[in-house]
Amino acid sequence: MKALMTSLALLALAAPAPIALADDEYGLRGGGGTGGVTISREEAVRIARAEGMTRVKEIERDDGKWELEGCTRNGREIEIDIHGRTGAVLDLEIDEDDDC
């Protein structure tokens, strides 16, 4: 029995350690894949609309975040980055020119 316990202990020490994935800059494990993104495209659009985007021109998922480009009610171009897991607004830029 003692030999069995010793063998099991040695086997446990020799087993490879699990690989840890580092968080990316947005706190999402595994980088830019879809694994970290949990909010839907529709939810990202809802969040962008709450921030003043009235028309969505472009939307894509990149590096664990949603990136939206569109227009405000008064015709200004707006860009919003939304955290893919939490839905937090990471960046919001409104162009001062009437580009839309």
Short mmCIF file of C-alpha atoms in Angstrom, two decimals:
data_model
loop_
_atom_site.label_atom_id
_atom_site.label_comp_id
_atom_site.label_asym_id
_atom_site.label_seq_id
_atom_site.Cartn_x
_atom_site.Cartn_y
_atom_site.Cartn_z
CA MET A 1 0.00 0.00 0.00
CA LYS A 2 2.88 2.33 0.83
CA ALA A 3 4.44 1.63 -2.58
CA LEU A 4 1.11 2.45 -4.29
CA MET A 5 0.83 5.78 -2.46
CA THR A 6 4.42 6.65 -3.34
CA SER A 7 3.81 5.78 -6.99
CA LEU A 8 0.65 7.91 -7.11
CA ALA A 9 2.48 10.83 -5.50
CA LEU A 10 5.31 10.59 -8.04
CA LEU A 11 2.82 10.34 -10.89
CA ALA A 12 1.03 13.46 -9.68
CA LEU A 13 4.32 15.36 -9.60
CA ALA A 14 5.27 14.20 -13.09
CA ALA A 15 1.91 15.12 -14.66
CA PRO A 16 1.97 18.28 -16.79
CA ALA A 17 0.55 21.39 -15.19
CA PRO A 18 -2.60 22.84 -16.76
CA ILE A 19 -1.99 25.68 -19.19
CA ALA A 20 -3.16 29.04 -17.91
CA LEU A 21 -4.51 31.51 -20.42
CA ALA A 22 -3.55 35.11 -19.82
CA ASP A 23 -6.18 37.82 -19.76
CA ASP A 24 -6.04 40.19 -22.71
CA GLU A 25 -6.19 43.96 -22.27
CA TYR A 26 -9.98 43.79 -21.79
CA GLY A 27 -9.87 41.07 -19.15
CA LEU A 28 -11.01 38.34 -21.50
CA ARG A 29 -9.25 34.99 -21.38
CA GLY A 30 -7.86 33.61 -24.58
CA GLY A 31 -7.46 36.84 -26.53
CA GLY A 32 -9.54 37.82 -29.51
CA GLY A 33 -11.50 34.65 -30.15
CA THR A 34 -15.21 34.35 -29.59
CA GLY A 35 -14.70 32.45 -26.34
CA GLY A 36 -14.70 35.63 -24.25
CA VAL A 37 -17.58 37.34 -26.01
CA THR A 38 -20.89 36.68 -24.34
CA ILE A 39 -23.07 39.66 -25.19
CA SER A 40 -24.91 39.40 -28.48
CA ARG A 41 -24.69 41.70 -31.48
CA GLU A 42 -28.18 42.97 -30.63
CA GLU A 43 -27.14 43.78 -27.06
CA ALA A 44 -24.08 45.69 -28.36
CA VAL A 45 -26.34 47.72 -30.66
CA ARG A 46 -28.72 48.43 -27.76
CA ILE A 47 -25.80 49.72 -25.65
CA ALA A 48 -24.55 51.87 -28.55
CA ARG A 49 -28.03 53.34 -29.04
CA ALA A 50 -28.16 54.21 -25.34
CA GLU A 51 -24.90 56.14 -25.90
CA GLY A 52 -26.39 58.18 -28.76
CA MET A 53 -25.90 56.09 -31.91
CA THR A 54 -29.06 56.28 -34.01
CA ARG A 55 -27.80 54.55 -37.15
CA VAL A 56 -25.31 51.67 -37.21
CA LYS A 57 -23.09 51.75 -40.29
CA GLU A 58 -20.62 49.01 -39.29
CA ILE A 59 -20.28 46.47 -36.51
CA GLU A 60 -17.62 43.84 -35.89
CA ARG A 61 -16.26 41.71 -33.09
CA ASP A 62 -12.49 42.03 -32.60
CA ASP A 63 -10.09 41.30 -29.72
CA GLY A 64 -12.88 40.45 -27.30
CA LYS A 65 -14.89 43.59 -27.92
CA TRP A 66 -17.60 44.89 -30.20
CA GLU A 67 -16.59 47.82 -32.43
CA LEU A 68 -19.45 49.91 -33.81
CA GLU A 69 -19.41 52.84 -36.21
CA GLY A 70 -22.48 54.90 -36.96
CA CYS A 71 -24.24 58.23 -36.74
CA THR A 72 -25.77 60.33 -34.00
CA ARG A 73 -29.18 61.99 -34.21
CA ASN A 74 -27.59 65.27 -35.35
CA GLY A 75 -25.51 63.67 -38.14
CA ARG A 76 -22.16 63.29 -36.41
CA GLU A 77 -20.06 60.16 -36.86
CA ILE A 78 -19.74 58.08 -33.68
CA GLU A 79 -17.47 55.13 -32.86
CA ILE A 80 -18.01 52.94 -29.80
CA ASP A 81 -16.02 49.99 -28.45
CA ILE A 82 -17.96 47.73 -26.08
CA HIS A 83 -16.49 45.06 -23.79
CA GLY A 84 -17.58 41.71 -25.19
CA ARG A 85 -18.33 40.08 -21.85
CA THR A 86 -19.50 42.89 -19.56
CA GLY A 87 -21.05 45.31 -22.05
CA ALA A 88 -19.05 48.22 -20.60
CA VAL A 89 -18.25 51.07 -22.97
CA LEU A 90 -14.48 50.99 -23.46
CA ASP A 91 -14.15 53.88 -25.88
CA LEU A 92 -16.53 56.44 -27.35
CA GLU A 93 -15.55 58.97 -30.00
CA ILE A 94 -17.84 61.51 -31.66
CA ASP A 95 -16.56 63.38 -34.69
CA GLU A 96 -17.21 67.12 -34.55
CA ASP A 97 -17.95 67.30 -38.29
CA ASP A 98 -21.31 66.38 -39.78
CA ASP A 99 -20.09 63.30 -41.69
CA CYS A 100 -23.16 61.09 -41.71
#
